[in-house]
Coordinates of C-alpha atoms and ligand atoms in Angstrom, one line a residue:
M1 CA 0.0 0.0 0.0
D2 CA 1.2 3.5 -1.0
D3 CA 0.3 6.1 1.6
S4 CA 0.6 8.9 -0.9
L5 CA -2.4 7.7 -2.8
T6 CA -5.9 8.4 -1.9
L7 CA -8.5 5.7 -1.3
K8 CA -10.0 6.4 -4.7
Q9 CA -6.7 6.1 -6.5
R10 CA -6.0 2.9 -4.8
D11 CA -9.5 1.7 -5.6
L12 CA -9.2 2.5 -9.3
A13 CA -5.9 0.7 -9.5
A14 CA -7.2 -2.5 -7.9
L15 CA -11.0 -2.9 -8.3
W16 CA -13.4 -3.6 -11.0
H17 CA -16.8 -2.3 -10.0
P18 CA -20.2 -4.0 -10.5
C19 CA -22.5 -2.8 -13.3
T20 CA -20.0 -0.1 -14.3
Q21 CA -18.2 1.1 -17.3
M22 CA -14.9 1.7 -15.5
K23 CA -13.9 4.4 -18.0
D24 CA -16.6 6.6 -16.5
Y25 CA -14.4 6.8 -13.4
G26 CA -11.0 6.9 -15.2
E27 CA -8.9 9.9 -16.1
E28 CA -11.3 11.0 -18.8
G29 CA -14.4 10.0 -16.9
T30 CA -17.0 12.3 -15.6
L31 CA -18.4 10.4 -12.6
P32 CA -17.1 10.8 -9.1
L33 CA -16.3 7.7 -7.0
L34 CA -17.8 8.1 -3.5
A35 CA -15.6 6.9 -0.7
I36 CA -17.9 6.1 2.2
R37 CA -16.5 6.0 5.8
R38 CA -19.6 5.3 7.8
G39 CA -23.4 5.1 7.7
E40 CA -26.1 5.8 10.2
G41 CA -29.8 5.6 9.6
V42 CA -30.6 6.9 6.1
W43 CA -27.3 8.7 5.9
L44 CA -23.9 7.8 4.4
E45 CA -20.9 9.9 5.2
D46 CA -17.7 10.3 3.2
F47 CA -14.1 11.0 4.4
E48 CA -14.6 14.7 4.4
G49 CA -17.7 14.4 6.6
K50 CA -20.1 15.2 3.7
R51 CA -23.4 13.3 4.1
Y52 CA -25.6 11.7 1.4
L53 CA -29.1 10.5 1.9
D54 CA -29.3 6.9 0.7
A55 CA -32.5 7.3 -1.4
I56 CA -32.1 4.0 -3.1
S57 CA -31.5 1.9 0.0
S58 CA -28.0 0.8 -1.3
W59 CA -29.4 -1.1 -4.3
W60 CA -32.8 -1.8 -2.6
V61 CA -31.4 -3.9 0.3
N62 CA -31.6 -1.6 3.3
L63 CA -34.9 -1.5 5.2
F64 CA -34.2 0.1 8.6
G65 CA -31.2 2.3 8.0
H66 CA -27.4 1.8 8.3
A67 CA -25.9 0.7 11.6
H68 CA -29.3 -0.2 13.1
P69 CA -28.6 -0.9 16.9
G70 CA -30.9 -4.0 17.0
I71 CA -29.4 -5.7 14.0
N72 CA -25.9 -4.7 15.0
A73 CA -26.4 -6.3 18.5
A74 CA -27.8 -9.5 17.0
I75 CA -24.9 -10.0 14.7
R76 CA -22.4 -9.3 17.5
D77 CA -24.1 -11.8 19.7
Q78 CA -24.1 -14.5 17.0
L79 CA -20.4 -13.8 16.3
E80 CA -19.6 -15.0 19.8
Q81 CA -21.4 -18.3 19.3
L82 CA -21.1 -19.5 15.7
E83 CA -20.0 -17.7 12.6
H84 CA -20.7 -20.4 10.1
V85 CA -21.2 -24.2 9.7
I86 CA -21.9 -26.4 6.8
L87 CA -25.7 -26.7 6.3
A88 CA -25.6 -30.2 4.7
G89 CA -25.9 -32.6 7.7
C90 CA -25.8 -29.8 10.3
T91 CA -28.3 -27.3 11.6
H92 CA -28.4 -24.4 14.0
E93 CA -30.9 -22.3 15.9
P94 CA -30.9 -19.2 13.7
V95 CA -31.6 -21.1 10.5
V96 CA -34.4 -23.1 12.0
Q97 CA -36.0 -20.1 13.7
L98 CA -35.8 -18.1 10.5
S99 CA -37.3 -20.9 8.4
E100 CA -40.2 -21.2 10.9
R101 CA -40.9 -17.5 10.9
L102 CA -40.7 -17.2 7.1
I103 CA -43.2 -20.0 6.8
R104 CA -45.6 -18.2 9.1
L105 CA -45.2 -14.8 7.4
T106 CA -45.4 -15.8 3.8
P107 CA -48.5 -16.7 1.8
E108 CA -50.3 -19.9 2.7
G109 CA -48.9 -23.2 1.4
L110 CA -45.2 -22.2 1.4
D111 CA -44.1 -24.6 4.0
R112 CA -40.5 -25.5 3.0
V113 CA -37.4 -23.2 3.0
F114 CA -34.3 -23.7 0.9
F115 CA -31.3 -21.4 1.5
A116 CA -28.9 -19.7 -0.9
D117 CA -26.7 -16.7 -0.6
N118 CA -27.9 -14.1 -3.2
G119 CA -30.9 -13.3 -5.3
S120 CA -29.6 -14.7 -8.6
A121 CA -28.8 -18.0 -6.9
A122 CA -32.3 -18.1 -5.4
V123 CA -33.7 -17.7 -8.9
E124 CA -31.5 -20.5 -10.2
V125 CA -32.7 -22.7 -7.4
A126 CA -36.4 -22.0 -8.2
L127 CA -35.8 -22.8 -11.9
K128 CA -33.9 -26.0 -11.3
M129 CA -36.4 -27.1 -8.6
S130 CA -39.3 -26.6 -10.9
F131 CA -37.7 -28.5 -13.8
H132 CA -36.6 -31.3 -11.4
Y133 CA -40.0 -31.5 -9.8
W134 CA -41.6 -32.2 -13.2
K135 CA -38.9 -34.7 -14.1
N136 CA -39.4 -36.6 -10.8
R137 CA -43.1 -36.6 -11.4
G138 CA -42.6 -38.2 -14.9
H139 CA -42.7 -35.1 -17.1
P140 CA -39.1 -34.7 -18.4
E141 CA -40.6 -33.0 -21.5
K142 CA -41.3 -29.9 -19.4
T143 CA -38.1 -27.9 -19.9
R144 CA -39.1 -24.4 -20.7
F145 CA -39.9 -21.2 -18.8
I146 CA -42.1 -18.3 -19.5
C147 CA -41.2 -14.7 -18.4
L148 CA -42.5 -11.2 -19.0
S149 CA -41.0 -8.6 -21.3
N150 CA -38.9 -6.0 -19.4
S151 CA -38.4 -8.5 -16.5
Y152 CA -35.2 -8.9 -14.5
H153 CA -34.2 -11.9 -12.3
G154 CA -30.5 -11.6 -11.8
E155 CA -27.2 -11.9 -13.6
T156 CA -26.1 -15.6 -13.6
L157 CA -26.8 -17.4 -16.8
G158 CA -30.1 -19.1 -15.9
A159 CA -31.5 -16.0 -14.1
L160 CA -30.3 -13.8 -17.0
A161 CA -32.0 -16.1 -19.5
V162 CA -35.4 -15.6 -17.9
G163 CA -34.9 -11.8 -17.8
A164 CA -35.7 -9.5 -20.7
V165 CA -33.9 -6.2 -20.0
E166 CA -31.8 -6.1 -23.2
L167 CA -29.1 -3.9 -21.7
Y168 CA -28.0 -6.7 -19.4
R169 CA -29.0 -9.7 -21.6
A170 CA -28.2 -9.0 -25.2
T171 CA -24.4 -9.5 -25.1
Y172 CA -24.8 -12.9 -23.6
A173 CA -27.7 -14.1 -25.6
P174 CA -25.7 -16.8 -27.4
L175 CA -25.1 -18.4 -24.0
M176 CA -28.8 -18.5 -22.9
M177 CA -31.3 -21.2 -22.8
P178 CA -34.3 -20.4 -25.0
V179 CA -37.2 -18.8 -23.0
L180 CA -40.7 -17.7 -24.0
T181 CA -41.1 -14.0 -23.4
V182 CA -44.7 -12.6 -23.1
P183 CA -45.6 -8.9 -23.3
S184 CA -45.9 -7.5 -19.8
P185 CA -48.9 -5.8 -18.2
D186 CA -47.0 -2.6 -17.8
C187 CA -49.4 0.1 -16.8
F188 CA -47.2 2.8 -18.4
D189 CA -48.7 1.6 -21.7
R190 CA -52.3 2.1 -20.8
G191 CA -54.7 3.8 -23.2
P192 CA -56.6 7.0 -22.5
D193 CA -59.6 5.4 -20.9
E194 CA -57.9 2.3 -19.4
T195 CA -57.2 1.5 -15.8
C196 CA -54.1 -0.5 -14.8
A197 CA -56.5 -3.5 -14.2
D198 CA -57.8 -3.1 -17.7
V199 CA -54.2 -3.3 -19.0
A200 CA -53.6 -6.4 -16.9
R201 CA -56.7 -8.1 -18.4
R202 CA -55.8 -7.0 -22.0
Q203 CA -52.2 -8.1 -21.7
F204 CA -53.1 -11.4 -20.0
V205 CA -54.5 -12.6 -23.4
H206 CA -50.8 -13.1 -24.5
M207 CA -50.0 -15.1 -21.4
E208 CA -53.1 -17.3 -21.8
R209 CA -52.2 -18.0 -25.4
A210 CA -48.5 -18.9 -24.5
L211 CA -49.8 -21.2 -21.8
A212 CA -52.4 -22.8 -24.1
E213 CA -49.7 -23.5 -26.7
H214 CA -46.7 -24.4 -24.5
A215 CA -47.9 -25.7 -21.1
H216 CA -47.1 -29.3 -22.0
E217 CA -43.4 -28.3 -22.4
T218 CA -43.3 -25.5 -19.7
C219 CA -42.0 -25.9 -16.1
A220 CA -43.0 -22.5 -14.8
V221 CA -43.9 -18.9 -15.3
I222 CA -41.6 -16.4 -13.5
V223 CA -42.6 -12.9 -12.6
E224 CA -41.7 -9.9 -10.4
P225 CA -45.0 -9.2 -8.6
L226 CA -46.3 -5.7 -9.1
V227 CA -43.0 -3.8 -9.8
Q228 CA -40.4 -4.5 -12.5
C229 CA -37.7 -2.7 -10.6
A230 CA -34.5 -3.1 -12.7
G231 CA -36.7 -2.6 -15.8
G232 CA -37.2 1.0 -14.8
M233 CA -39.7 0.7 -11.9
R234 CA -42.5 -0.2 -14.3
M235 CA -45.7 -1.2 -12.4
Y236 CA -48.7 -3.4 -13.0
D237 CA -52.1 -4.2 -11.4
P238 CA -52.5 -7.2 -8.9
E239 CA -55.3 -8.4 -11.2
Y240 CA -52.6 -9.9 -13.4
L241 CA -51.3 -12.0 -10.5
R242 CA -54.8 -13.3 -9.9
L243 CA -55.3 -14.3 -13.5
L244 CA -51.8 -15.8 -13.7
R245 CA -52.3 -18.0 -10.6
E246 CA -55.6 -19.3 -12.0
A247 CA -54.2 -20.0 -15.4
C248 CA -51.0 -21.7 -14.1
D249 CA -53.2 -24.1 -12.0
R250 CA -55.5 -24.8 -15.0
H251 CA -52.5 -25.5 -17.3
G252 CA -50.4 -27.4 -14.8
V253 CA -47.5 -25.0 -14.8
H254 CA -45.6 -23.6 -11.7
L255 CA -45.7 -20.0 -10.7
I256 CA -42.4 -18.5 -9.5
A257 CA -42.7 -15.2 -7.6
D258 CA -39.4 -13.3 -7.5
E259 CA -39.9 -10.9 -4.6
I260 CA -36.2 -10.3 -4.2
A261 CA -36.7 -6.6 -4.6
V262 CA -40.3 -6.1 -3.6
G263 CA -40.6 -8.4 -0.6
F264 CA -40.6 -7.1 3.0
G265 CA -43.0 -4.3 2.8
R266 CA -41.8 -2.4 -0.3
T267 CA -45.2 -2.4 -2.1
G268 CA -47.3 -1.7 1.0
T269 CA -48.0 -5.3 2.1
L270 CA -45.3 -7.5 3.6
F271 CA -45.2 -9.5 0.3
A272 CA -46.5 -8.2 -3.0
C273 CA -48.3 -11.5 -3.7
E274 CA -50.7 -10.7 -0.8
Q275 CA -52.3 -8.0 -3.0
G276 CA -53.5 -10.7 -5.5
P277 CA -54.0 -12.4 -3.1
I278 CA -52.1 -15.4 -4.4
S279 CA -49.7 -18.0 -3.2
P280 CA -46.9 -18.9 -5.7
D281 CA -45.4 -22.3 -6.0
F282 CA -42.0 -20.8 -5.4
L283 CA -41.2 -17.5 -3.6
C284 CA -37.7 -16.1 -4.0
L285 CA -36.5 -13.6 -1.3
S286 CA -33.2 -11.9 -0.7
K287 CA -32.1 -8.2 -0.6
G288 CA -34.2 -6.8 2.3
L289 CA -34.2 -10.2 4.0
T290 CA -31.2 -9.3 6.2
G291 CA -32.2 -5.6 6.5
G292 CA -29.4 -4.9 4.0
Y293 CA -26.6 -6.3 6.1
L294 CA -25.4 -9.6 4.8
P295 CA -25.9 -11.8 1.7
L296 CA -28.7 -14.3 2.2
A297 CA -31.5 -15.7 0.0
V298 CA -34.3 -18.2 0.4
V299 CA -36.7 -20.1 -1.9
L300 CA -39.9 -21.1 -0.2
T301 CA -42.0 -23.8 -1.8
T302 CA -44.8 -26.2 -1.1
N303 CA -44.8 -29.6 0.5
E304 CA -46.2 -30.9 -2.8
V305 CA -42.9 -29.9 -4.4
Y306 CA -40.8 -31.1 -1.5
D307 CA -42.5 -34.5 -1.5
A308 CA -41.5 -35.1 -5.2
F309 CA -37.8 -35.2 -4.1
Y310 CA -38.3 -37.2 -0.9
D311 CA -37.3 -40.8 -1.9
D312 CA -34.7 -43.6 -1.5
Y313 CA -31.3 -42.3 -2.3
E314 CA -30.8 -44.8 -5.1
K315 CA -33.7 -43.2 -7.1
L316 CA -31.4 -40.2 -7.5
N317 CA -34.3 -37.8 -7.0
A318 CA -32.6 -35.5 -4.5
F319 CA -32.0 -31.8 -5.1
L320 CA -28.2 -31.9 -5.3
H321 CA -27.7 -28.1 -5.2
S322 CA -25.7 -26.1 -2.7
H323 CA -23.8 -22.9 -2.1
S324 CA -20.9 -22.7 0.4
Y325 CA -22.4 -20.0 2.6
T326 CA -25.9 -21.5 2.5
G327 CA -27.8 -20.5 5.7
N328 CA -25.0 -18.6 7.2
P329 CA -25.8 -18.1 11.0
L330 CA -24.7 -14.4 11.0
A331 CA -26.9 -13.6 8.1
C332 CA -29.8 -15.5 9.6
R333 CA -29.4 -13.5 12.8
A334 CA -29.5 -10.3 10.9
A335 CA -32.7 -11.6 9.2
L336 CA -34.3 -12.5 12.5
A337 CA -33.4 -9.1 13.9
T338 CA -35.0 -7.5 10.8
L339 CA -38.2 -9.6 11.3
D340 CA -38.2 -8.5 15.0
I341 CA -38.5 -4.9 13.8
F342 CA -41.6 -5.9 11.7
A343 CA -43.0 -7.7 14.7
N344 CA -42.4 -5.0 17.3
E345 CA -43.0 -1.8 15.3
P346 CA -46.0 -0.6 13.2
V347 CA -43.7 -0.7 10.1
L348 CA -46.4 -1.1 7.4
E349 CA -48.7 1.6 9.0
R350 CA -45.8 4.0 9.1
N351 CA -44.9 3.2 5.5
T352 CA -48.5 4.1 4.5
R353 CA -47.9 7.6 5.8
L354 CA -44.4 7.9 4.3
A355 CA -45.7 6.6 0.9
A356 CA -48.4 9.3 1.0
R357 CA -45.8 11.9 1.6
M358 CA -43.7 10.6 -1.3
Q359 CA -46.8 10.9 -3.5
T360 CA -47.5 14.5 -2.4
A361 CA -43.9 15.6 -2.6
L362 CA -43.4 14.2 -6.2
A363 CA -46.9 15.2 -7.5
P364 CA -45.8 18.6 -8.9
L365 CA -43.4 16.8 -11.3
Q366 CA -46.4 15.4 -13.1
D367 CA -46.7 18.9 -14.8
H368 CA -43.0 19.0 -15.8
P369 CA -42.7 19.3 -19.6
H370 CA -40.2 16.4 -19.7
V371 CA -42.0 14.0 -17.3
A372 CA -44.2 11.4 -18.9
E373 CA -45.4 9.9 -15.6
V374 CA -45.0 9.9 -11.9
R375 CA -45.9 6.5 -10.6
Q376 CA -45.8 4.8 -7.2
T377 CA -46.5 1.4 -5.5
G378 CA -46.0 1.7 -1.7
M379 CA -42.4 2.7 -0.9
V380 CA -41.3 2.8 -4.6
A381 CA -41.9 6.1 -6.5
A382 CA -40.6 6.7 -10.0
V383 CA -40.4 9.7 -12.4
E384 CA -40.1 8.8 -16.1
L385 CA -38.3 11.4 -18.2
V386 CA -39.1 11.8 -21.9
Q387 CA -38.0 14.1 -24.7
D388 CA -41.6 14.7 -25.9
K389 CA -44.3 14.6 -23.3
A390 CA -47.3 14.2 -25.6
A391 CA -45.8 11.5 -27.8
R392 CA -43.8 10.0 -24.9
T393 CA -40.7 9.8 -27.1
P394 CA -37.8 8.8 -24.9
F395 CA -34.5 10.8 -24.8
P396 CA -31.8 8.9 -26.7
W397 CA -30.2 6.6 -24.2
Q398 CA -26.7 7.8 -25.4
E399 CA -27.4 11.2 -23.8
R400 CA -27.5 9.6 -20.3
R401 CA -29.7 12.3 -18.9
G402 CA -30.3 10.4 -15.7
L403 CA -26.7 10.9 -14.8
D404 CA -27.3 14.6 -14.5
I405 CA -29.8 13.9 -11.7
Y406 CA -27.2 11.6 -10.1
R407 CA -24.5 14.3 -10.2
H408 CA -26.8 17.0 -9.0
G409 CA -28.0 14.8 -6.1
L410 CA -24.4 14.3 -4.9
T411 CA -23.8 18.0 -4.8
R412 CA -26.9 18.4 -2.6
G413 CA -26.2 15.4 -0.4
A414 CA -28.6 12.8 -1.9
L415 CA -27.6 9.5 -3.4
L416 CA -30.2 9.2 -6.3
R417 CA -29.2 6.7 -8.9
P418 CA -31.6 6.8 -11.8
L419 CA -32.2 3.7 -14.0
G420 CA -31.6 5.3 -17.4
N421 CA -34.1 8.0 -17.7
V422 CA -36.1 6.9 -14.7
G423 CA -35.5 8.7 -11.5
Y424 CA -36.8 7.0 -8.4
L425 CA -37.1 7.0 -4.6
M426 CA -36.8 3.7 -2.8
P427 CA -35.6 4.9 0.6
P428 CA -35.1 3.0 3.9
Y429 CA -38.3 2.8 6.0
V430 CA -36.7 5.0 8.7
I431 CA -36.7 8.1 6.5
T432 CA -38.6 11.1 7.9
E433 CA -41.3 13.2 6.1
D434 CA -38.9 16.2 5.9
E435 CA -36.2 14.0 4.4
I436 CA -38.7 12.8 1.7
D437 CA -39.5 16.5 0.9
F438 CA -35.8 17.1 0.6
L439 CA -35.3 14.2 -1.8
A440 CA -38.3 15.4 -3.9
E441 CA -36.8 18.9 -4.1
V442 CA -33.4 17.6 -5.2
M443 CA -35.0 15.2 -7.7
A444 CA -37.0 18.2 -9.2
E445 CA -33.8 20.3 -9.4
G446 CA -32.0 17.4 -11.0
I447 CA -34.7 16.8 -13.5
D448 CA -34.6 20.5 -14.5
R449 CA -30.8 20.2 -15.1
A450 CA -31.1 16.9 -16.9
T451 CA -33.7 18.2 -19.3
G452 CA -32.4 21.8 -19.7
V453 CA -35.6 23.4 -18.3
Ligands
PLP1 C1 -31.6 -7.8 -7.5 C2 -32.6 -8.8 -8.0 C3 -32.2 -10.1 -8.3 C4 -30.8 -10.6 -8.2 O1 -30.3 -10.6 -6.9 P1 -28.8 -10.5 -6.6 O2 -28.6 -10.7 -5.1 O3 -28.3 -9.2 -7.1 O4 -28.1 -11.6 -7.4 C5 -33.2 -10.9 -8.8 N1 -34.4 -10.5 -9.0 C6 -34.8 -9.3 -8.7 C7 -36.3 -8.9 -8.9 C8 -33.9 -8.3 -8.3 O5 -34.3 -7.1 -8.1

């Protein structure tokens, strides 16, 4: 280590950052690299003592703020007892307790918990389990998956294959398994007299047709319930989930709900599926599961699925899938401490008030000449920038307008990180109403800058 170099210089000499064109941060780059020294509540602090409000919950993982005393204490306590143990052939109190509590909290019928250590891995588990279930039940011809346009389920090859955000997927397309992609019920595309529920019913026709034609060779349909987050915070009506559950049952196809981003209160209910209300055959959870502290993921499924794998070893029907840090005790304790907060505090009621404040604070942007839509589901609010408001023509992506919002946010002490031309607020649940007003103000200023108003 060379003491004459700053942390940023050392970083740029040694690291390769996720989801980043590194040249943006190099000598000719125009983006600053934030060096964060500490975090507390919704705030992050750099080495000069400048504070940034974490408006995006550090990539949607943080629920109750940084350095939460209760979660900190739980991890410290666990550290003195057991940091990790193999989960094949061994068990421990935190992993059992967490499984029991997740079974109680999630929609009915999800009675088995399989552990992984990140969201993409959870999606891989659900895909493999669904395929393997049908194989064990005598249907090896079921090999395909159906997903929605604009969907995102992670970056590993299987998860990427069932996604449809071309920015992430196109380069690797030659490596992907073939998937059936059906037009999504995105309410952004509603007609003048249509409600979001109308759009859901109209668009479901495509899903019904795909199922009618392909159910015999299809393992599962995978969706992100209610909000397609990585796809630009596009939202749809719960009616689609109801129709989908009914059709999957009728056609003999599994339903995988990827609530990795929207689970744990983000959409207003503890799980988005409750708004159907539906129970999926597989529920993938990660991100907020540990309150944003440690990598952990779970796939919940039914005993009907579990039973298809329960057999004599020689039949070779077992689910031989594992990850080294599966069910890590420290991560499980962070998750239990997070669930304690939901149990002991009126989190969802508080969020209703905070969500209403987000709506009020962002509402004026609806009249902005370059805003096509301000939309919101619970604690996710998004503002879609366009070049032409009437025709909804997007700004050319090459102009990277969203980055102007990002840069402006940093100068004002807000970490806003738009997805292309979509600015959004997805803050930790411990944000105050004043802080929401502050973020909306910074967002509005940033949008003026980004659009030259
Ligand atoms: C983030 C995300 C994933 C992937 O999770 P990772 O932990 O980043 O691998 C999958 N699905 C959805 C909906 C996500 O938002």
